[in-house]
mmCIF file of N, CA, C and O in Angstrom:
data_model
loop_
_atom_site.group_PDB
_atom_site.id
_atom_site.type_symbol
_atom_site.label_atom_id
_atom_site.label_comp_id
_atom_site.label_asym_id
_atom_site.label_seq_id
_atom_site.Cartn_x
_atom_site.Cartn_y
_atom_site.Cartn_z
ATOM 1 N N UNK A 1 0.816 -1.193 0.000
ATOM 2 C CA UNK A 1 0.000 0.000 0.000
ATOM 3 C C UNK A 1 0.863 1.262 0.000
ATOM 4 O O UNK A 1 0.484 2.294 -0.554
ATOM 5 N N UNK A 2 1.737 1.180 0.475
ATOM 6 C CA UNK A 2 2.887 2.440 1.084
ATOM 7 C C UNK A 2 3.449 2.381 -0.614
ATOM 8 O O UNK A 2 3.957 3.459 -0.925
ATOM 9 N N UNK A 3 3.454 1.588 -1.490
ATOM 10 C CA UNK A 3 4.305 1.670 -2.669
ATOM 11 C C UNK A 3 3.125 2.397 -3.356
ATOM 12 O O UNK A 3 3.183 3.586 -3.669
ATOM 13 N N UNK A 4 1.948 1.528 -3.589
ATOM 14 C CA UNK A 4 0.580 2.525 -4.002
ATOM 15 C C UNK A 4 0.638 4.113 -4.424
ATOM 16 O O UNK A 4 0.499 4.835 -5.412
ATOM 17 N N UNK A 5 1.017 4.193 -2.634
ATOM 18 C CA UNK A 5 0.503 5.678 -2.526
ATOM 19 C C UNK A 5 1.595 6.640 -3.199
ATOM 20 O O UNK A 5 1.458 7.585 -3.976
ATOM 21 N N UNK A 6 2.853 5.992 -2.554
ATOM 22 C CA UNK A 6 3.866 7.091 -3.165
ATOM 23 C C UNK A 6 4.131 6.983 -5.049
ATOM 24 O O UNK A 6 4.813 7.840 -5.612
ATOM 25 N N UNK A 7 3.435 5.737 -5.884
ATOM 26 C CA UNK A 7 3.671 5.815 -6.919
ATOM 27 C C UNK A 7 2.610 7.156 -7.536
ATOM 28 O O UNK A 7 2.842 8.082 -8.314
ATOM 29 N N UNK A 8 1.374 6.738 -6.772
ATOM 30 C CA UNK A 8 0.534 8.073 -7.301
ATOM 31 C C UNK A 8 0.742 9.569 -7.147
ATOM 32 O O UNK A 8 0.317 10.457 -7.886
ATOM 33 N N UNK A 9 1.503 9.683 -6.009
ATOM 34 C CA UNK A 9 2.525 10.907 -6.198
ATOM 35 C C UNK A 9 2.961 11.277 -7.030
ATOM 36 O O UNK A 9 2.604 12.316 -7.586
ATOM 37 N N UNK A 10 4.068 10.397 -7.465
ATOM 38 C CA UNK A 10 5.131 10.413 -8.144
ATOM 39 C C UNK A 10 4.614 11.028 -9.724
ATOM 40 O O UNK A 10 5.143 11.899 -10.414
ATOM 41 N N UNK A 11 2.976 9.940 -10.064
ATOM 42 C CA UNK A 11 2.915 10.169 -10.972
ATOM 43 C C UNK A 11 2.188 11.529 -11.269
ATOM 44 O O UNK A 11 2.167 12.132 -12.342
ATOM 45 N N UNK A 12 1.451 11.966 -9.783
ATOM 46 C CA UNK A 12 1.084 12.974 -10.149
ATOM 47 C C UNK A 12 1.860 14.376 -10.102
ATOM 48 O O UNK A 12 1.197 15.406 -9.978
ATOM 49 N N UNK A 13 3.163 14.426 -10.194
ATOM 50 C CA UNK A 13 3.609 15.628 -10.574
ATOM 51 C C UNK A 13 4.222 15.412 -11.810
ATOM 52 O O UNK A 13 5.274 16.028 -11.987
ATOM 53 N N UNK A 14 3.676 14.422 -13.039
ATOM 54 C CA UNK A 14 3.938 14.137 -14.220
ATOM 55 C C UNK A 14 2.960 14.103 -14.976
ATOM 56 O O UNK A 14 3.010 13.362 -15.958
ATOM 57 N N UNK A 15 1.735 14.943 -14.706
ATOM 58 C CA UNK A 15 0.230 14.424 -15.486
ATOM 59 C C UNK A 15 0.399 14.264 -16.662
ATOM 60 O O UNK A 15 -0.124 13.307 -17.233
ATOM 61 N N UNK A 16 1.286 15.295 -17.413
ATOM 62 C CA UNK A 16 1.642 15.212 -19.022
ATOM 63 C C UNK A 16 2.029 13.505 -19.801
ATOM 64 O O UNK A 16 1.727 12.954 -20.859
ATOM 65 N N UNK A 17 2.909 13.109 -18.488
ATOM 66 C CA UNK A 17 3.462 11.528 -19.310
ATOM 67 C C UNK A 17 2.334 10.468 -18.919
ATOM 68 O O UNK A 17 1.629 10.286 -17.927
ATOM 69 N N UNK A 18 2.503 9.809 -20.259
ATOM 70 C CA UNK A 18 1.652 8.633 -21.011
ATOM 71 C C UNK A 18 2.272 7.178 -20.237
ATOM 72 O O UNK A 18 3.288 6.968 -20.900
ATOM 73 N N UNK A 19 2.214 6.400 -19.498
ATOM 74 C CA UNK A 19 2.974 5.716 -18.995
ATOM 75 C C UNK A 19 2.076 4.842 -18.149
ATOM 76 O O UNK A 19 0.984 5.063 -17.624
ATOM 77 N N UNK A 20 3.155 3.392 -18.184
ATOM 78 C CA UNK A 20 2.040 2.316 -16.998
ATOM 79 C C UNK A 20 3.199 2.105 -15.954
ATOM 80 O O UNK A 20 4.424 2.176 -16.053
ATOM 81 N N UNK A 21 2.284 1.799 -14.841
ATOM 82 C CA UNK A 21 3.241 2.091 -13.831
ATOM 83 C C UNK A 21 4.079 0.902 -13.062
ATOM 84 O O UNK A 21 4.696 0.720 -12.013
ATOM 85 N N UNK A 22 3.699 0.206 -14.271
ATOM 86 C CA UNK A 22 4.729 -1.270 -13.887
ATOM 87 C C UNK A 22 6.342 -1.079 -14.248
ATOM 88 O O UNK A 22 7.050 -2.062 -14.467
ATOM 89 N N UNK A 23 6.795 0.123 -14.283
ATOM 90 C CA UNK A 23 7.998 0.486 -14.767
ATOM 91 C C UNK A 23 8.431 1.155 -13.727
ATOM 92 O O UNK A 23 9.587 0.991 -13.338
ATOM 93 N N UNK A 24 7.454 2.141 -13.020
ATOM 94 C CA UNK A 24 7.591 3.078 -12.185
ATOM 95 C C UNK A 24 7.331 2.799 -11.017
ATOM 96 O O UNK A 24 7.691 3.625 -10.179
ATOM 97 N N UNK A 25 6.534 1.398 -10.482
ATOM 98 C CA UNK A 25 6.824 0.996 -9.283
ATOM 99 C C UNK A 25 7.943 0.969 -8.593
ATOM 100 O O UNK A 25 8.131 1.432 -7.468
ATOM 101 N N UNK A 26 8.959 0.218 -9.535
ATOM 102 C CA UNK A 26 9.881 0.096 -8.830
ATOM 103 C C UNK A 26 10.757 1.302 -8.388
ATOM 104 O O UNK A 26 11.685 1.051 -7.619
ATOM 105 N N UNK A 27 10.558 2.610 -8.799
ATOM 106 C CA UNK A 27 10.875 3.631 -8.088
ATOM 107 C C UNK A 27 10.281 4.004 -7.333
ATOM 108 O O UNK A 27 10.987 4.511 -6.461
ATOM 109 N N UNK A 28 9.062 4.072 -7.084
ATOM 110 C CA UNK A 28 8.281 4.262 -6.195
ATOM 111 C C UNK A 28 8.794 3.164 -4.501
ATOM 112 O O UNK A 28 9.138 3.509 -3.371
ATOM 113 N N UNK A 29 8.609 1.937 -5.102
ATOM 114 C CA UNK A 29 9.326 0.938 -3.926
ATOM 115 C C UNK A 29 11.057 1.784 -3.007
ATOM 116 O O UNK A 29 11.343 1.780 -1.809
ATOM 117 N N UNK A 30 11.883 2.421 -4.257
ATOM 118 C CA UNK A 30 12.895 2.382 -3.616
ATOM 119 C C UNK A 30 12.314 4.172 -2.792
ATOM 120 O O UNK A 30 12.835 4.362 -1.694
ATOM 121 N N UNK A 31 11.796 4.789 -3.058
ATOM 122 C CA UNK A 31 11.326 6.385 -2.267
ATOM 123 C C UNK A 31 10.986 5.126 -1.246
ATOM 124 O O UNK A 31 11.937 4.699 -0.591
ATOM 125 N N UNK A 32 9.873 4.592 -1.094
ATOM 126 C CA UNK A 32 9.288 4.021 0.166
ATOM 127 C C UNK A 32 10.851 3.493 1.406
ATOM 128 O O UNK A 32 11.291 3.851 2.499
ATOM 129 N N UNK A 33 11.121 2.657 0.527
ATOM 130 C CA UNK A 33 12.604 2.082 1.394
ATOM 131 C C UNK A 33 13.637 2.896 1.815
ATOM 132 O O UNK A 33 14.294 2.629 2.821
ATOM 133 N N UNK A 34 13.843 3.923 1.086
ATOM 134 C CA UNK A 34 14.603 5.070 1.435
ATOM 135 C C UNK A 34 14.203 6.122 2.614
ATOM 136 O O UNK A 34 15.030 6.754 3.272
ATOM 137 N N UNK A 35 13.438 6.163 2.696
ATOM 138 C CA UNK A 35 12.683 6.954 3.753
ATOM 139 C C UNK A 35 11.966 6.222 5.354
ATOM 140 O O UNK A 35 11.443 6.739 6.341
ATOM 141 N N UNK A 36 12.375 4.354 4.834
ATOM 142 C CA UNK A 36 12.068 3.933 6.074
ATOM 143 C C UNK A 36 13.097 3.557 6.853
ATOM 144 O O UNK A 36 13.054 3.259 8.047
ATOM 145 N N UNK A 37 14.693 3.599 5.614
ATOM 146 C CA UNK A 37 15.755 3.277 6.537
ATOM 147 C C UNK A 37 16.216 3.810 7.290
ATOM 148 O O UNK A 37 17.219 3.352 7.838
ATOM 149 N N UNK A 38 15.717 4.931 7.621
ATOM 150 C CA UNK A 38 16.731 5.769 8.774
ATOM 151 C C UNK A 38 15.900 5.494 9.985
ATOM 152 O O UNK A 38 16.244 5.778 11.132
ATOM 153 N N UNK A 39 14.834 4.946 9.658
ATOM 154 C CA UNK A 39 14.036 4.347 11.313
ATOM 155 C C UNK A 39 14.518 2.437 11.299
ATOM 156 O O UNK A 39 14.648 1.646 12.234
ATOM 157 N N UNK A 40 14.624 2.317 10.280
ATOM 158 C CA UNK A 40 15.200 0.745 10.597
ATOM 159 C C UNK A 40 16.538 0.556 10.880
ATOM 160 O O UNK A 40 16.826 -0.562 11.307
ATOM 161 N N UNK A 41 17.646 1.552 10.723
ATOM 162 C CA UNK A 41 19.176 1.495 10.663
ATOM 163 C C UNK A 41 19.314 2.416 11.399
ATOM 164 O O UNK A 41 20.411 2.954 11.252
ATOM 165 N N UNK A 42 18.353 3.097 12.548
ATOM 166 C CA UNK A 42 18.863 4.167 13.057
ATOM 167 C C UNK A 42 20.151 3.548 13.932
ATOM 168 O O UNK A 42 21.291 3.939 13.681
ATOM 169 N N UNK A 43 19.852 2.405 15.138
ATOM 170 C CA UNK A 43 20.975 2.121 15.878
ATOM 171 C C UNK A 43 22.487 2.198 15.096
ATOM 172 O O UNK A 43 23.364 2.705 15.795
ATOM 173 N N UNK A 44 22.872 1.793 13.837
ATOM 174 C CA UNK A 44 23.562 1.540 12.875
ATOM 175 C C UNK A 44 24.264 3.248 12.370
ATOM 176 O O UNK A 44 25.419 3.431 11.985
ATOM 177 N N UNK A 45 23.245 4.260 12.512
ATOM 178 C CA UNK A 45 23.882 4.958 11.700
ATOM 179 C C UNK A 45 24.748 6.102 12.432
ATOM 180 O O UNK A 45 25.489 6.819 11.761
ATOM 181 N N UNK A 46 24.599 6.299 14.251
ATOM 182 C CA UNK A 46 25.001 6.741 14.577
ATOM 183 C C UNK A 46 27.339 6.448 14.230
ATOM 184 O O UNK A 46 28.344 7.054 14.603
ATOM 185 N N UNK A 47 27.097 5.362 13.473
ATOM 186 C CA UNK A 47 28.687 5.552 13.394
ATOM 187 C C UNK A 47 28.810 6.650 12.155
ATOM 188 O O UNK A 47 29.657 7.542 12.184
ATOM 189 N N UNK A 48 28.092 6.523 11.322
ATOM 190 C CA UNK A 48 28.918 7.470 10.399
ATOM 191 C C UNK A 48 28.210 8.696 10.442
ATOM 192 O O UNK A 48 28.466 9.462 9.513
ATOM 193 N N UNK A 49 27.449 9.050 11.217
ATOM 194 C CA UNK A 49 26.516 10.756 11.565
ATOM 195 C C UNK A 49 27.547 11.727 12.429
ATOM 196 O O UNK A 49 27.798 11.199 13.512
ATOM 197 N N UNK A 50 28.094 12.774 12.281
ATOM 198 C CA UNK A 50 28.394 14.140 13.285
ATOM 199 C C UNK A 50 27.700 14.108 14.458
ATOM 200 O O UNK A 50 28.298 14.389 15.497
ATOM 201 N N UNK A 51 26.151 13.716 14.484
ATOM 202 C CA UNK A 51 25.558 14.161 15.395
ATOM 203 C C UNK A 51 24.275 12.823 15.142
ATOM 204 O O UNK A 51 24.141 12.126 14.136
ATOM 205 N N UNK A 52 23.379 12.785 16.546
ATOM 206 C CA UNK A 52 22.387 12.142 16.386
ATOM 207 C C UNK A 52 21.387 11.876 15.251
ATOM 208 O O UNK A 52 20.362 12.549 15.145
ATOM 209 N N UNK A 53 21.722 10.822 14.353
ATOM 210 C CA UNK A 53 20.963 10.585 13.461
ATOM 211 C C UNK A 53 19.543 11.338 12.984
ATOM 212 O O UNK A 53 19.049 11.342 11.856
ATOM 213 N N UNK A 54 19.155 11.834 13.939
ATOM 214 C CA UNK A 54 17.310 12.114 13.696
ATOM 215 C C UNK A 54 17.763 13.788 14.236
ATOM 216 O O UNK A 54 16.731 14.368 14.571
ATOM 217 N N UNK A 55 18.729 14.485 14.365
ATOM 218 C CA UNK A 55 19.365 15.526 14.790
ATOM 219 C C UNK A 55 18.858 16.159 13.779
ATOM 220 O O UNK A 55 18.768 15.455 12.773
ATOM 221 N N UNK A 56 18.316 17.743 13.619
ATOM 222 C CA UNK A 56 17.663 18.643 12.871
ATOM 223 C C UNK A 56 19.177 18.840 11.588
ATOM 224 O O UNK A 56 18.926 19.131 10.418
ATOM 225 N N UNK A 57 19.980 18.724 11.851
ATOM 226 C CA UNK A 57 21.351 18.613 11.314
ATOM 227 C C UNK A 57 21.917 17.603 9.981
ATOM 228 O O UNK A 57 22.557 17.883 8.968
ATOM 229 N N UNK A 58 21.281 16.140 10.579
ATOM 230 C CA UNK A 58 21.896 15.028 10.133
ATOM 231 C C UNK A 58 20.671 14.661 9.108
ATOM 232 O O UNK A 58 20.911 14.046 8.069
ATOM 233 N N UNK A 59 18.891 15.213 9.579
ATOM 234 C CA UNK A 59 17.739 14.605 9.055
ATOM 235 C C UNK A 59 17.800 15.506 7.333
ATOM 236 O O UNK A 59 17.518 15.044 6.228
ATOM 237 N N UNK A 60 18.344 17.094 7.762
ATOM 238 C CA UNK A 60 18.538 17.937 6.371
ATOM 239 C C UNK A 60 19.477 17.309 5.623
ATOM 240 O O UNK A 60 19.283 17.220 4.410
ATOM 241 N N UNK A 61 20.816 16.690 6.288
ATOM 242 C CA UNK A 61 21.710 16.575 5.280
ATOM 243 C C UNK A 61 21.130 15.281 4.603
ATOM 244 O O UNK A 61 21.328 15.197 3.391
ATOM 245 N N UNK A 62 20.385 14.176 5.265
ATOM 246 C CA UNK A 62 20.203 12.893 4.698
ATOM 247 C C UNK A 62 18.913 13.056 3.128
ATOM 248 O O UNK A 62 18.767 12.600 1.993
ATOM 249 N N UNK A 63 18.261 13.999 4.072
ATOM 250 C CA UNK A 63 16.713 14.443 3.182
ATOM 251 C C UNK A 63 17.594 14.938 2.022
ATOM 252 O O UNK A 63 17.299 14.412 0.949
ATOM 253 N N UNK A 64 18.860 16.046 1.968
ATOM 254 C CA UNK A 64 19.050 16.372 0.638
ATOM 255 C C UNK A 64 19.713 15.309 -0.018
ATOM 256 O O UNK A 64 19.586 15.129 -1.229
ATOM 257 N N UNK A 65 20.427 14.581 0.722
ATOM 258 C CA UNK A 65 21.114 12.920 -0.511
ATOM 259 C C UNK A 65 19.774 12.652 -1.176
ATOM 260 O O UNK A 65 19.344 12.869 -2.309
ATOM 261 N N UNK A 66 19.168 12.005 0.123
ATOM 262 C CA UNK A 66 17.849 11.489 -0.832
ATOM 263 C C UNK A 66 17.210 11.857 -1.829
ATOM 264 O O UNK A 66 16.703 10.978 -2.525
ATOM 265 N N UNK A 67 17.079 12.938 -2.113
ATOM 266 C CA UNK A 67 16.385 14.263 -2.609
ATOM 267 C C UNK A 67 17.042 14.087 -3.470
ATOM 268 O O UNK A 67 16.230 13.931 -4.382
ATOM 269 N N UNK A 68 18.214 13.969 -3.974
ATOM 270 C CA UNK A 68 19.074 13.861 -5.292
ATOM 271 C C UNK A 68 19.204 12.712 -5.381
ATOM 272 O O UNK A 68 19.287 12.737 -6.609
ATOM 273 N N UNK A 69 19.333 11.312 -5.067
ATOM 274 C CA UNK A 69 19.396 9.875 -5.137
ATOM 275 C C UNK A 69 17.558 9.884 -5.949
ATOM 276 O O UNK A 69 17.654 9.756 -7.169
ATOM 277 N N UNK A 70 16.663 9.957 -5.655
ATOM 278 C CA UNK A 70 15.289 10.069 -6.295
ATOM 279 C C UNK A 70 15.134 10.836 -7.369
ATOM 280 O O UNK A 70 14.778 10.319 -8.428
ATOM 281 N N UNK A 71 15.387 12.253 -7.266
ATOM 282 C CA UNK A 71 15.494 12.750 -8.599
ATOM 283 C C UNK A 71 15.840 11.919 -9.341
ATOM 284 O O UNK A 71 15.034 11.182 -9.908
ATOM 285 N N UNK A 72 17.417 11.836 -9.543
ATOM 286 C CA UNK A 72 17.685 11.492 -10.843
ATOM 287 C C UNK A 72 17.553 9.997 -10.958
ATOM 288 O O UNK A 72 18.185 9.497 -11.889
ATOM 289 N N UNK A 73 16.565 8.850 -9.873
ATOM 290 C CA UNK A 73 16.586 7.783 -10.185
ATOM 291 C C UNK A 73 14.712 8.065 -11.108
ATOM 292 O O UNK A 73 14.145 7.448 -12.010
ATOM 293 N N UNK A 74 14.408 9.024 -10.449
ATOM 294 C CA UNK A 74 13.200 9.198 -11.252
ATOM 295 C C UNK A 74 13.332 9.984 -12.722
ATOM 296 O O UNK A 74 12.386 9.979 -13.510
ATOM 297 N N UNK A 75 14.090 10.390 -12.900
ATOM 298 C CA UNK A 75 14.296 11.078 -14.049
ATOM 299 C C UNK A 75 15.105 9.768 -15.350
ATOM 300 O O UNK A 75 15.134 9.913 -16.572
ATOM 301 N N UNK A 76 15.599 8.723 -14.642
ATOM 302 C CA UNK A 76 15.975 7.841 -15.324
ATOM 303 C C UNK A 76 14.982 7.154 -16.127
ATOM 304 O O UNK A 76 14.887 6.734 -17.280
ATOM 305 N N UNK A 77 14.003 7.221 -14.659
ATOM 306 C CA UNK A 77 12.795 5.889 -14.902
ATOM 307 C C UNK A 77 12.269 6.842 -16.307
ATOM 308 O O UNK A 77 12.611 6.499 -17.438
ATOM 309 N N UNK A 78 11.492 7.939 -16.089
ATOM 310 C CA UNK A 78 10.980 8.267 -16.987
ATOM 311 C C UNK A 78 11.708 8.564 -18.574
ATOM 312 O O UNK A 78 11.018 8.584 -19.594
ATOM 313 N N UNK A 79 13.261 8.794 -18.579
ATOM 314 C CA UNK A 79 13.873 8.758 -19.777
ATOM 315 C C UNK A 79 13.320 7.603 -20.386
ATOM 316 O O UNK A 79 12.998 7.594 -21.574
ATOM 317 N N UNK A 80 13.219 6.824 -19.781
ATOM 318 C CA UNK A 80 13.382 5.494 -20.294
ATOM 319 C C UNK A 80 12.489 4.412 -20.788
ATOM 320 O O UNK A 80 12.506 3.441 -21.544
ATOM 321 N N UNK A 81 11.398 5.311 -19.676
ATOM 322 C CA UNK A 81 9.583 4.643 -20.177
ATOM 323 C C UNK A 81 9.398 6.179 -21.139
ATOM 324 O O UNK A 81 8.286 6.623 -20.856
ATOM 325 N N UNK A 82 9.980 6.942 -21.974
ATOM 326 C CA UNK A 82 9.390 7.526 -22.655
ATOM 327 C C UNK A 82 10.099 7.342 -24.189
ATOM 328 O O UNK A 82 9.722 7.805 -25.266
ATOM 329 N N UNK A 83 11.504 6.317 -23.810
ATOM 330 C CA UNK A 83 12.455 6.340 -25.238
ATOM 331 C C UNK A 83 11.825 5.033 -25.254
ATOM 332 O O UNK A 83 11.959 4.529 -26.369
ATOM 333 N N UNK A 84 11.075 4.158 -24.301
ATOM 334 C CA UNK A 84 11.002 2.849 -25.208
ATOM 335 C C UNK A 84 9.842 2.941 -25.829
ATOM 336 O O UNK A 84 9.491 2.062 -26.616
#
């Protein structure tokens, strides 16, 4: 359900593209997983964090990786469901 929801997101800031979303799940799956690992790996991540993982500090710097790890894995997906 959690993949569901965030695919309809996804797709809705794309209304223009023509597309089925058996291509685009699987980006949708990795936003979902990406955003649940820092509550499943929190014990884990205090080794490589400055500061407390969930720290107003560590949550901006992780949100902007992510934030660019999704972009351009979403910008792939769609190159790619639009060249085939």
């Amino acid at each position: 359900q959690l993949v569901d929801v965030t695919l309809k997101q996804v797709l809705k800031y794309l209304p223009e593209q023509t597309m089925t979303d058996r291509n685009l799940r699987w980006t949708a799956a990795q936003v979902v997983a990406i955003n649940l690992a820092g509550l499943i790996f929190e014990p884990f991540l205090d080794k490589w964090t400055e500061q407390p993982p969930f720290s107003d500090v560590e949550v901006t710097r992780r949100t902007k990786a992510n934030a660019r790890f999704i972009q351009a894995g979403l910008t792939d997906a769609l190159e790619h469901e639009t060249n085939s």
